[in-house]
mmCIF file of C-alpha atoms in Angstrom:
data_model
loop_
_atom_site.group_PDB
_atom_site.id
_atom_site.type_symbol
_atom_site.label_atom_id
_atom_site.label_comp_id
_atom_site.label_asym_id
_atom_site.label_seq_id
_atom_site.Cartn_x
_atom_site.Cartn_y
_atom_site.Cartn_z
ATOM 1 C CA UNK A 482 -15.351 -4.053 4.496
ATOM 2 C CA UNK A 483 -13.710 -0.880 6.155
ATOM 3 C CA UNK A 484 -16.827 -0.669 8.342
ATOM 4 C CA UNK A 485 -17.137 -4.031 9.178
ATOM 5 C CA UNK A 486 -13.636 -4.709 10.541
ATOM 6 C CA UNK A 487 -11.778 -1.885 12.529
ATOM 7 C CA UNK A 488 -8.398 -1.235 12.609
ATOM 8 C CA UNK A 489 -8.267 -2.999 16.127
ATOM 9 C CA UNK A 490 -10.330 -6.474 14.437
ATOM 10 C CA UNK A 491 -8.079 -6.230 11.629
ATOM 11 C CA UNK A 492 -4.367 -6.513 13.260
ATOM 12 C CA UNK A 493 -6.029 -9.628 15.246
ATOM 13 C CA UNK A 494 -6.744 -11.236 12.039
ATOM 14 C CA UNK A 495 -3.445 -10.122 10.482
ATOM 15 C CA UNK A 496 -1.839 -11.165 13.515
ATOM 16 C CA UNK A 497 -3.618 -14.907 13.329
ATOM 17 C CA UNK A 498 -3.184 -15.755 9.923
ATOM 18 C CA UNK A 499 0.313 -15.090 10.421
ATOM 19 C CA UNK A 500 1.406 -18.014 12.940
ATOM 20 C CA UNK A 501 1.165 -21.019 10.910
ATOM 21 C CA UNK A 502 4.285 -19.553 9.054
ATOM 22 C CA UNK A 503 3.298 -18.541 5.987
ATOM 23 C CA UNK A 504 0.543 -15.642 5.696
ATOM 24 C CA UNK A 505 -1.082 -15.333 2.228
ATOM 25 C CA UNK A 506 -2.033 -11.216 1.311
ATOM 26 C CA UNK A 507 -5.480 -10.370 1.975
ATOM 27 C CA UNK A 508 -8.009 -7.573 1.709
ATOM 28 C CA UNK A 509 -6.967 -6.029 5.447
ATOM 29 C CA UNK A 510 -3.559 -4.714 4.117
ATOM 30 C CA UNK A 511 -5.395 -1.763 2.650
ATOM 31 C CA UNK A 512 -7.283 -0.805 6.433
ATOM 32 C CA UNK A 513 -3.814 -0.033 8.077
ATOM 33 C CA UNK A 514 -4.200 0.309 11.605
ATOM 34 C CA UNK A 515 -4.868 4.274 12.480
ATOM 35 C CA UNK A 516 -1.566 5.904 13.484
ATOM 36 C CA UNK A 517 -2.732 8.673 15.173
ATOM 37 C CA UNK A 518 -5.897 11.154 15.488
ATOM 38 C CA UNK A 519 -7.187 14.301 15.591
ATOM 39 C CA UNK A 520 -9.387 17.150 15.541
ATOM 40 C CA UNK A 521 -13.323 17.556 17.421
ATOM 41 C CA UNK A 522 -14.906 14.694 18.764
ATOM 42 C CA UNK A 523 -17.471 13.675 15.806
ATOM 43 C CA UNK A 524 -20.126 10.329 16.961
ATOM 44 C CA UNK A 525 -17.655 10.254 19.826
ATOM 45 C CA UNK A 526 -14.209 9.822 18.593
ATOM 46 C CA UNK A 527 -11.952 12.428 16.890
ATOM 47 C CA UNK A 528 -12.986 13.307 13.327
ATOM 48 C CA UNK A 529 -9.640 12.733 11.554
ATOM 49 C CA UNK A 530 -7.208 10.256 11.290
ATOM 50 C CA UNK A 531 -4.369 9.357 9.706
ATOM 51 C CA UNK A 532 -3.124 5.669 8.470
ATOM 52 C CA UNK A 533 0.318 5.258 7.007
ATOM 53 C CA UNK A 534 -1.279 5.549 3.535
ATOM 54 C CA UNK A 535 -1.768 8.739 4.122
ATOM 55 C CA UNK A 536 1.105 9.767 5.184
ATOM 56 C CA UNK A 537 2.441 8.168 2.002
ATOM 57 C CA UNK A 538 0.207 10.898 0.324
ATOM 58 C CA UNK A 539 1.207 13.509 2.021
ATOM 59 C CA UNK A 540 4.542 12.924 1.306
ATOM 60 C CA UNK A 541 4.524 12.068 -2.431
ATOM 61 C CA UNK A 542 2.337 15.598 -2.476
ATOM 62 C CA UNK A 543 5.365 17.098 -1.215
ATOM 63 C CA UNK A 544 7.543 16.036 -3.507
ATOM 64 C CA UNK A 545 5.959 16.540 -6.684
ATOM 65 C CA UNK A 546 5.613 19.721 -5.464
ATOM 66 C CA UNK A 547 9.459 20.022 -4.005
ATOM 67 C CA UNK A 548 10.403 18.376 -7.419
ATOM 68 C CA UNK A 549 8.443 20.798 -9.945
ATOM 69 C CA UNK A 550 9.264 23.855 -8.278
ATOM 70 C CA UNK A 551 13.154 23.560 -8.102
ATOM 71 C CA UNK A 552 12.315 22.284 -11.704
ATOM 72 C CA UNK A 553 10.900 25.342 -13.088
ATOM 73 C CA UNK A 554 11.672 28.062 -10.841
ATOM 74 C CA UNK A 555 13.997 29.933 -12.862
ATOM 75 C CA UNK A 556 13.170 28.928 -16.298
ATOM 76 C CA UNK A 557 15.839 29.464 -18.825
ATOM 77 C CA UNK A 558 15.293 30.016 -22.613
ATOM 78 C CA UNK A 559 18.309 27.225 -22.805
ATOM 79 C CA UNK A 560 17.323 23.928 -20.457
ATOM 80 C CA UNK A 561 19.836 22.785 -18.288
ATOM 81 C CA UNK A 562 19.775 20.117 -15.588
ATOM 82 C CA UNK A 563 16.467 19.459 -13.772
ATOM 83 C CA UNK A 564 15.072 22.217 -15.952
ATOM 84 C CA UNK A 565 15.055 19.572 -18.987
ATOM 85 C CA UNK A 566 13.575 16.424 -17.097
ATOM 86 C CA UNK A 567 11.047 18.821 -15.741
ATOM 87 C CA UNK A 568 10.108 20.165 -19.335
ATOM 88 C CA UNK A 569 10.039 16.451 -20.660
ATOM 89 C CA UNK A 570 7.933 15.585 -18.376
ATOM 90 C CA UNK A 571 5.403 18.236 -19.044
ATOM 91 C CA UNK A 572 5.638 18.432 -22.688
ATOM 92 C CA UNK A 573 4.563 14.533 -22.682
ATOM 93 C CA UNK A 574 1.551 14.907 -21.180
ATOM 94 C CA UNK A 575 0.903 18.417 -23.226
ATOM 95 C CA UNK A 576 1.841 15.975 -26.846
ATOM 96 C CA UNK A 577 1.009 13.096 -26.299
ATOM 97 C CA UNK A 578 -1.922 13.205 -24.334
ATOM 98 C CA UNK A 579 -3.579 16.667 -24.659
ATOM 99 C CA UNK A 580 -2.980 17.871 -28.022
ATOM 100 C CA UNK A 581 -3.080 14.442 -29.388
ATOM 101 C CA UNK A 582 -6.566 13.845 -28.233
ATOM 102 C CA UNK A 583 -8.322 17.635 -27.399
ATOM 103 C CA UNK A 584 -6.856 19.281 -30.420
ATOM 104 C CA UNK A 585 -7.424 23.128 -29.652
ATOM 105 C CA UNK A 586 -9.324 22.713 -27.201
ATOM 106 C CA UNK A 587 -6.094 21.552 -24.991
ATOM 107 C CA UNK A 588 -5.064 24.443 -23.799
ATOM 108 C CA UNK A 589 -8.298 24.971 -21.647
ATOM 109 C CA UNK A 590 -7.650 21.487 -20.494
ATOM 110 C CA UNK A 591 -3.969 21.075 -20.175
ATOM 111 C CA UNK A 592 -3.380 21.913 -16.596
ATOM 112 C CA UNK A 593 -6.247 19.388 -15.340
ATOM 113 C CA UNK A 594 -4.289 16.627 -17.111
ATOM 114 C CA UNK A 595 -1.198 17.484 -16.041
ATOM 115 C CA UNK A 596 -2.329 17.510 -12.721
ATOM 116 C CA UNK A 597 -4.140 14.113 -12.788
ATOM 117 C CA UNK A 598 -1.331 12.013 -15.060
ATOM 118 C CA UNK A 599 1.557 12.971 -12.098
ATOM 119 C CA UNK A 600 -0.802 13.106 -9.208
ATOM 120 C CA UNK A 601 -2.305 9.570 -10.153
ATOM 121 C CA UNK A 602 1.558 8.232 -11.000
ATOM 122 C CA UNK A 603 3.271 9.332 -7.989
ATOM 123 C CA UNK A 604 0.815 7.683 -6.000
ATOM 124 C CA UNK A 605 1.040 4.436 -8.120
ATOM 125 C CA UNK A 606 4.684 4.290 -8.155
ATOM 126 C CA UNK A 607 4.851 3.990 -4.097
ATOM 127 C CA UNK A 608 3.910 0.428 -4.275
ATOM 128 C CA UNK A 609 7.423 -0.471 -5.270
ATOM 129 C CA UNK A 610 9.695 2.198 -3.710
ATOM 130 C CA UNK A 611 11.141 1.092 -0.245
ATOM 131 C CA UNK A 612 10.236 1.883 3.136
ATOM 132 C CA UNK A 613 6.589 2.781 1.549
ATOM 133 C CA UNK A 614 5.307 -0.709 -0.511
ATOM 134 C CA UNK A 615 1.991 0.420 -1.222
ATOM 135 C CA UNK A 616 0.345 1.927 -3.447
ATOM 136 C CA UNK A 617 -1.133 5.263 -2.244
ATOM 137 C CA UNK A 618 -3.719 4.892 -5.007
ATOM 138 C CA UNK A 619 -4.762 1.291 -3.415
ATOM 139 C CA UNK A 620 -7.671 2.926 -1.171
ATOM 140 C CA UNK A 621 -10.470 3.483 -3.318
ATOM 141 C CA UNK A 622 -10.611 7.094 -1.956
ATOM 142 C CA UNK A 623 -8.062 8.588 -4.103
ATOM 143 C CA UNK A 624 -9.490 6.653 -7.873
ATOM 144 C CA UNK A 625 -12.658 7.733 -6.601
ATOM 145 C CA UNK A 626 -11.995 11.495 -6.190
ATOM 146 C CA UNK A 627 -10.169 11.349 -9.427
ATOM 147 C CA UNK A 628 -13.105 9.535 -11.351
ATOM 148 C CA UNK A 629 -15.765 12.064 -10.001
ATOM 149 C CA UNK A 630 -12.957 15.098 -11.218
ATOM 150 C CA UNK A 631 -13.033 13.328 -14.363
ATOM 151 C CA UNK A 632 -17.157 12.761 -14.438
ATOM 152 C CA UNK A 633 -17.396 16.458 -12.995
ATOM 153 C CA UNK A 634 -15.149 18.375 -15.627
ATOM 154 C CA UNK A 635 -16.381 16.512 -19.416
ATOM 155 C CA UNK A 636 -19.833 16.851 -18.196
ATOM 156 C CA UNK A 637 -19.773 20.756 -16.928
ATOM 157 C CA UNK A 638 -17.361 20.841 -20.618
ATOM 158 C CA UNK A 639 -20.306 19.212 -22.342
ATOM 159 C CA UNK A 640 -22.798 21.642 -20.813
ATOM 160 C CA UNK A 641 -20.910 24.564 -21.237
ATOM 161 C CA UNK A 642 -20.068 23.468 -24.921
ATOM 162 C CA UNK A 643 -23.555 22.611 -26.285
ATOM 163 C CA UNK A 644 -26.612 23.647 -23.213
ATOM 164 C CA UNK A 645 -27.886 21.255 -20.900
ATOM 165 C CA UNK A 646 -30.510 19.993 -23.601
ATOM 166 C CA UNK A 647 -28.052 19.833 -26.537
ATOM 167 C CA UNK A 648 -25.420 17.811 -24.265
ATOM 168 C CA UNK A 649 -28.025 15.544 -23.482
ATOM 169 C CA UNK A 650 -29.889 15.204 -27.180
ATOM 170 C CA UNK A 651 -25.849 14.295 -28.186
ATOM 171 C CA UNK A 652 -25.379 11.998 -26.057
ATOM 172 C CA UNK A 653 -28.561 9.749 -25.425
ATOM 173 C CA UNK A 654 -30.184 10.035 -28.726
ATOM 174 C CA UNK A 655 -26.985 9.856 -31.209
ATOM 175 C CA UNK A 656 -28.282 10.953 -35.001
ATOM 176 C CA UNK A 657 -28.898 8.476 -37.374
ATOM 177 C CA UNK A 658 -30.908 5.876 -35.763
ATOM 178 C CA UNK A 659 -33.768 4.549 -36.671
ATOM 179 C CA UNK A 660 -36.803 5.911 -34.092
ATOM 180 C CA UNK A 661 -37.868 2.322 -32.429
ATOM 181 C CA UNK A 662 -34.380 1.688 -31.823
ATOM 182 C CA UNK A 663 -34.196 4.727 -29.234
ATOM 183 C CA UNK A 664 -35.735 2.552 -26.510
ATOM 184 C CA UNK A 665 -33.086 0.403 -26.817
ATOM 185 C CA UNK A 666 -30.120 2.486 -27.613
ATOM 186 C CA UNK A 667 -30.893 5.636 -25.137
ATOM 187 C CA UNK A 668 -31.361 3.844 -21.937
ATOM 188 C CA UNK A 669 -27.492 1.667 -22.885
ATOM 189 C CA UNK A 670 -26.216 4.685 -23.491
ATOM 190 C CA UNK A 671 -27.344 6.584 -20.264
ATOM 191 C CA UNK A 672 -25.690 3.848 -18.411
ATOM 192 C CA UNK A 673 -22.476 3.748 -20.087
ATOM 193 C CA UNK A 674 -21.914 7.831 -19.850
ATOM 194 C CA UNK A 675 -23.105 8.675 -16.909
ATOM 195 C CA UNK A 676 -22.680 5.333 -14.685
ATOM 196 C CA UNK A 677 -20.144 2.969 -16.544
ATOM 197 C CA UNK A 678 -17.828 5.939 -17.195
ATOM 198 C CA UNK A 679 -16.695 7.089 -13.637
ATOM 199 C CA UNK A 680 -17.652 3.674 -12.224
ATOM 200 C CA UNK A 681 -14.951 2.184 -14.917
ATOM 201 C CA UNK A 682 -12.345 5.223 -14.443
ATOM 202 C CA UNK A 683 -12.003 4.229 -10.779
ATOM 203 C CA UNK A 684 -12.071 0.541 -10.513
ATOM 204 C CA UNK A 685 -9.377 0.068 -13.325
ATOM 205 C CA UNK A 686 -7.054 2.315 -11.264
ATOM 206 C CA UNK A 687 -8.089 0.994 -7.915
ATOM 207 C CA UNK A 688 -8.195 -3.273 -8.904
ATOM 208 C CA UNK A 689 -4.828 -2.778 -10.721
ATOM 209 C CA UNK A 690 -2.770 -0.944 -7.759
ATOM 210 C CA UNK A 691 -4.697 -3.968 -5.295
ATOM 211 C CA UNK A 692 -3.931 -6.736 -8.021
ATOM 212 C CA UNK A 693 -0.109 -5.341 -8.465
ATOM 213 C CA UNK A 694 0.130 -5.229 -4.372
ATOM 214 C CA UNK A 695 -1.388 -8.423 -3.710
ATOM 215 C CA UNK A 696 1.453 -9.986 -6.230
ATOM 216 C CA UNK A 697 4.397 -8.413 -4.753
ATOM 217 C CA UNK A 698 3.216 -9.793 -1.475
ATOM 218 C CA UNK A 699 2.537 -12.950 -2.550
ATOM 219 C CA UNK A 700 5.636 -13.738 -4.498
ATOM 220 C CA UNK A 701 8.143 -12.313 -1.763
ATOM 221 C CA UNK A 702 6.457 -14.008 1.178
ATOM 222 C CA UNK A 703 6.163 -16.962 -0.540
ATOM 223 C CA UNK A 704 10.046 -16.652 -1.337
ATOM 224 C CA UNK A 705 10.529 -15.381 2.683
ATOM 225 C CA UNK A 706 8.306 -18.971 3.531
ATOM 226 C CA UNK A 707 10.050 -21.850 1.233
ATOM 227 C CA UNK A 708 13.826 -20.257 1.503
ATOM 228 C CA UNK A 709 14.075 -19.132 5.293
ATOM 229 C CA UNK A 710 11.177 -20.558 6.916
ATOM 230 C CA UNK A 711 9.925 -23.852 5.554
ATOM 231 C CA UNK A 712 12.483 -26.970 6.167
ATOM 232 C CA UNK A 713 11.778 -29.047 3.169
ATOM 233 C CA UNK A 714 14.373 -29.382 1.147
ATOM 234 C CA UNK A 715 12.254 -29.649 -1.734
ATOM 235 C CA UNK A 716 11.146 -26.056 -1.244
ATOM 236 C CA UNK A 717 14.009 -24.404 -1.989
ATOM 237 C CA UNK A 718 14.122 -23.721 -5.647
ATOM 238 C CA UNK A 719 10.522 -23.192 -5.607
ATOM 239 C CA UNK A 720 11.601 -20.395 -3.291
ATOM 240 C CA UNK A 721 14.251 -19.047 -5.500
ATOM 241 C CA UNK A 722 12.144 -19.069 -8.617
ATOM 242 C CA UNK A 723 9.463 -17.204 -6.543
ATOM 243 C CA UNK A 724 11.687 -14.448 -5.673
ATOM 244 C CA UNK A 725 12.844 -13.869 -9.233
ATOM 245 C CA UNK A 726 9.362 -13.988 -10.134
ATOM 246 C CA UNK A 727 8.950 -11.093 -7.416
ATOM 247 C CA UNK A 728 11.870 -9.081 -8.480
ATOM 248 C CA UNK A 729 10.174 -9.591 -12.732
ATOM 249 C CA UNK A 730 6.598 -8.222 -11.408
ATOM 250 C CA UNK A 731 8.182 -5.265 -9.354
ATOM 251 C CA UNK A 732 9.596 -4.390 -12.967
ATOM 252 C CA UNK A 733 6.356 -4.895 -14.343
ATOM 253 C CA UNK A 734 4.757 -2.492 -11.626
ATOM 254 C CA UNK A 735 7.088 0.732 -12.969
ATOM 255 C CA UNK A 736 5.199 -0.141 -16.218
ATOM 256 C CA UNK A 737 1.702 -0.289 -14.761
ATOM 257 C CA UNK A 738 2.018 2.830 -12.351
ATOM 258 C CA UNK A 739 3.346 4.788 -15.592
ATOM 259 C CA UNK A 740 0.152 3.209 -18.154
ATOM 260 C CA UNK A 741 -2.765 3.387 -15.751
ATOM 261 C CA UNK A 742 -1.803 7.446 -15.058
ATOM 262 C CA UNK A 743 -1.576 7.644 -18.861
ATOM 263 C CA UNK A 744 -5.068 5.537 -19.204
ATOM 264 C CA UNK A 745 -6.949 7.326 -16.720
ATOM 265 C CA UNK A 746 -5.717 10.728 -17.810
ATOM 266 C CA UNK A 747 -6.082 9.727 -21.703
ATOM 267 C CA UNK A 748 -9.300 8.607 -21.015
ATOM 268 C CA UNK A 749 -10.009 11.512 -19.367
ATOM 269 C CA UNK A 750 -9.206 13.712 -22.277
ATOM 270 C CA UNK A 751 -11.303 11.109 -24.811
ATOM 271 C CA UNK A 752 -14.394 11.699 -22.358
ATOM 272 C CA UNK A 753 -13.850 15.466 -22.637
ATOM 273 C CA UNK A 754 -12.888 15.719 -26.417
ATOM 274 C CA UNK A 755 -16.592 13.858 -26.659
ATOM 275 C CA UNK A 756 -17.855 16.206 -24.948
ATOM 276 C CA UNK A 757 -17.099 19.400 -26.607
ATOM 277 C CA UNK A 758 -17.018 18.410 -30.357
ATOM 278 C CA UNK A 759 -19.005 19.751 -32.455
ATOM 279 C CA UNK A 760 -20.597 17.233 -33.954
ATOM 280 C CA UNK A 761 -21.383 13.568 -33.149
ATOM 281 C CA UNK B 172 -29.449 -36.899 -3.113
ATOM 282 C CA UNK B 173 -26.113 -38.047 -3.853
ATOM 283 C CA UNK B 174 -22.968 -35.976 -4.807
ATOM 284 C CA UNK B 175 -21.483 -36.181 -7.723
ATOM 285 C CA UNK B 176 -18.787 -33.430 -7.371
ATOM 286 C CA UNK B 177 -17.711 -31.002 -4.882
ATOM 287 C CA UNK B 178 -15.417 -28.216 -4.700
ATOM 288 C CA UNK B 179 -13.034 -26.699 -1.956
ATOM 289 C CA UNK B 180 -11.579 -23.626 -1.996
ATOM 290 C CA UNK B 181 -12.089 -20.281 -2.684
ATOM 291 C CA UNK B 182 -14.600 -20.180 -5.926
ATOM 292 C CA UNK B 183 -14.096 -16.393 -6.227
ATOM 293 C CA UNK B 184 -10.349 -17.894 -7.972
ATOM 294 C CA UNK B 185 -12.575 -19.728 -10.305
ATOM 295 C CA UNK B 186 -14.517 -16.995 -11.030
ATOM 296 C CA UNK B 187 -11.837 -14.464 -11.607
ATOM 297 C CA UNK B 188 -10.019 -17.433 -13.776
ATOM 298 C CA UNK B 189 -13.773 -17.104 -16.152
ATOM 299 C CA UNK B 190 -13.632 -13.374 -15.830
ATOM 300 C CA UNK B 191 -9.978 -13.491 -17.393
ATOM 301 C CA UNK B 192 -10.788 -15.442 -20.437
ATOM 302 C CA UNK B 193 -12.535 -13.134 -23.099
ATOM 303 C CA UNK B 194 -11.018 -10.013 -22.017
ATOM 304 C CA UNK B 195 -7.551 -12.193 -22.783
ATOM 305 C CA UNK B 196 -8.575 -12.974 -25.959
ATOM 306 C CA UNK B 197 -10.275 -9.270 -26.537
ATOM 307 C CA UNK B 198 -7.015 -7.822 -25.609
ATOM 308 C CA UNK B 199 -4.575 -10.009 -27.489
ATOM 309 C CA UNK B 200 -7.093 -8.862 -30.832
ATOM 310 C CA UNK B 201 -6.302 -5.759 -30.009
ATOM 311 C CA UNK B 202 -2.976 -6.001 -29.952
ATOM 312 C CA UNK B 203 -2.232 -7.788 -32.818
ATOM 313 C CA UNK B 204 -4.543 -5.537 -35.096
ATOM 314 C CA UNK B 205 -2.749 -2.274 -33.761
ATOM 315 C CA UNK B 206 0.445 -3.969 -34.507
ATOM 316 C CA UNK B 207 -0.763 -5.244 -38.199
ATOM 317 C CA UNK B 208 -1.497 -1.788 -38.999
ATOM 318 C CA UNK B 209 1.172 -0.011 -37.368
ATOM 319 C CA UNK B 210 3.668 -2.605 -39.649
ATOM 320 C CA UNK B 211 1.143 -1.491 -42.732
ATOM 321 C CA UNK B 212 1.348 2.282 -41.986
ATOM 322 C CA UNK B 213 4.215 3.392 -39.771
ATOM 323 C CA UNK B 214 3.535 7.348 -39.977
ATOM 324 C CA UNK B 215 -0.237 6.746 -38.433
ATOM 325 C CA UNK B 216 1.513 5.224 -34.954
ATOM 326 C CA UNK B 217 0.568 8.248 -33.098
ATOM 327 C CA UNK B 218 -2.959 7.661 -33.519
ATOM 328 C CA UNK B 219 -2.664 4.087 -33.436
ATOM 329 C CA UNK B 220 -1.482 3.181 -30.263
ATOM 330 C CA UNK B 221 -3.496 6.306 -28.597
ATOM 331 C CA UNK B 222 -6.407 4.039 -30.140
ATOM 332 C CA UNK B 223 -5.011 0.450 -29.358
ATOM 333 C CA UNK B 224 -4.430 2.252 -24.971
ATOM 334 C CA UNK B 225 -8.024 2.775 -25.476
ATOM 335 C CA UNK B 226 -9.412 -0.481 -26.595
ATOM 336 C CA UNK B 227 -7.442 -2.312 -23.999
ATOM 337 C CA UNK B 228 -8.659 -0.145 -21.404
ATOM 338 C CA UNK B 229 -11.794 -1.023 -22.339
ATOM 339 C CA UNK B 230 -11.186 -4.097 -22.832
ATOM 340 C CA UNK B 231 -9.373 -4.985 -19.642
ATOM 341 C CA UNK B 232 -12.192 -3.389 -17.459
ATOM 342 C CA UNK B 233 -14.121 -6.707 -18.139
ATOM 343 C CA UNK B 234 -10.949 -8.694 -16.024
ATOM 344 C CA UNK B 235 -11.019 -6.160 -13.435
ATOM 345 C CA UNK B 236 -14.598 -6.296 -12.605
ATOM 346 C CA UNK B 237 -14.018 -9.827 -12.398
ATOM 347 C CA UNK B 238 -11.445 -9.388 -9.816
ATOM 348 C CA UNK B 239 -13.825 -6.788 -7.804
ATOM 349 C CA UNK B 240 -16.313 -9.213 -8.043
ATOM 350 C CA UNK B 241 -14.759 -11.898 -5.828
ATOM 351 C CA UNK B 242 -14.037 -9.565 -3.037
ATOM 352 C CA UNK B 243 -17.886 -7.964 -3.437
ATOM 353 C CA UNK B 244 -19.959 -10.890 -2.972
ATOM 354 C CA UNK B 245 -18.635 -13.125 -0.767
#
């Protein structure tokens, strides 16, 4: 949809469906308008550009980064302050998440999980904080990048682990089978490692962030339309019970931006622990 | 030939509403198992719900695919 409708198409559409009062979400709040671009001419227009998702990236980047470092600059034998939220921080996803799942093999591992579970939740958890509203993990770039880490990193694991023909022997022709049923269980099993696994990895994070926007949007502009806008009477508590609706579901979005960082990164640890164990 | 029944609206609704049914149920099995055996054997919980994120991950792919679906094939 991104190449069918440019940013230019897609504030004319926004901008239409917005005049009868009452503008349901659609698809085109996740191909904001280009803010600005730059860099060499590429097919005839600049190369780069940046959209205020972006910029919401850029600046959640910064303060993970702002946020860990003041964290654990000086690191004291005794935790104090920002030192301790820091270190509980860490130590869940080093629990609960790698040694929980990787055993000892999480050390190897650790500081790819780390990096995914905070990366993926500080981009979920802009869909609620103000000023921002959307989730920077709503444009299937980011999920998708994540999912191919993820494919990338328990195959070259696997590989490593077992040789190319051992990883694959594991995998599509598990032990224990009888021989005719190999024609039907290797080719379901090729599909679900090597296609389902990304594929899955990056539409649950990508259709949950969409689903979670699309809600918010919905339930506070349909509170905006049948409290401020609409004049029917009869409206009005519909209007009300909307917007507490809205206010229970931006609750509920804390909850999914923390459990789909701790899916995709426990997920990414179960792929990996497959992986590299010794036997299947 | 005459029509019997018609429909207006957005079917992709429908379909997502279809999509949303087993994976509801799937889930909601989940669930309740997970919670049957953490109530039998409160020391395995760490395991447990690792296990129970997992099958409703799994699970709940089936709803989301349903939701990509409607925006797919239009």
């Amino acid at each position: 949809m991104g190449a069918i409708l440019n940013s230019d198409q897609a504030n004319v559409i926004a901008a239409s469906s917005s005049e009868d009062g009452f503008s349901p979400p659609s698809i085109i709040e996740f191909f904001p308008p280009k803010l600005f671009e730059f860099g060499p001419d590429f097919l005839g227009q600049p190369m780069f550009a940046m959209t205020r998702i972006n910029i919401i990236m850029l600046i959640m980047t910064t303060f993970l980064l702002v946020f860990f470092f003041t964290a654990l600059r000086k690191p004291q034998l005794v935790p104090s302050g920002i030192q301790n939220l820091g270190e509980v921080f860490l130590d869940f996803v080093r629990v609960q998440i790698s040694e929980e799942v990787l055993g000892h093999h999480a050390k190897r591992f650790n500081l790819l999980l780390t990096t995914m579970f905070f990366m993926i939740f500080a981009f979920n958890i802009t869909g609620i904080l103000p000023l921002m509203h959307i989730a920077a993990s709503s444009v299937v770039a980011v999920p998708l990048i994540l999912g191919l880490t993820s494919y990338f990193v328990f195959n070259y694991a696997g590989v490593k682990q077992h040789g190319l023909k051992g990883y694959l022997q594991m995998n599509l022709f598990p032990p224990g089978v009888p021989l005719p049923l190999y024609l039907l269980v290797t080719p379901i099993e090729a599909v679900s490692t090597f296609i389902f696994r990304p594929a899955t990895l990056t539409i649950r994070l990508v259709a949950n962030m969409i689903a979670g926007h699309m809600l918010l949007v919905l339930f506070y502009g349909g509170a905006n339309y049948m409290l401020l806008v609409s004049d029917s009477f009869l409206l009005k508590p519909l209007g009300a019970f909307s917007y507490v609706a809205g206010f229970a579901f931006t609750l509920f979005e804390i909850l999914v931006a923390f459990l789909q960082a701790y899916i995709f990164t426990l997920l990414t640890a179960v792929y990996i622990s497959g992986a590299v164990s010794e036997e299947h | 030939m005459e029509l019997l029944a018609e429909v207006t609206g957005n079917l992709g609704a429908v379909g997502y509403g279809l999509a949303a049914i087993g994976p509801g149920i799937g889930v909601g099995i989940v669930v309740g198992k997970a919670l049957e055996s953490i109530a039998r054997q409160p020391e395995a919980i760490g395991i447990l719900r690792t296990n129970m994120f997992l099958g409703i991950a799994f699970t709940e792919a089936l709803a989301l695919i349903g939701l990509v679906a409607g925006f797919i094939f239009t």
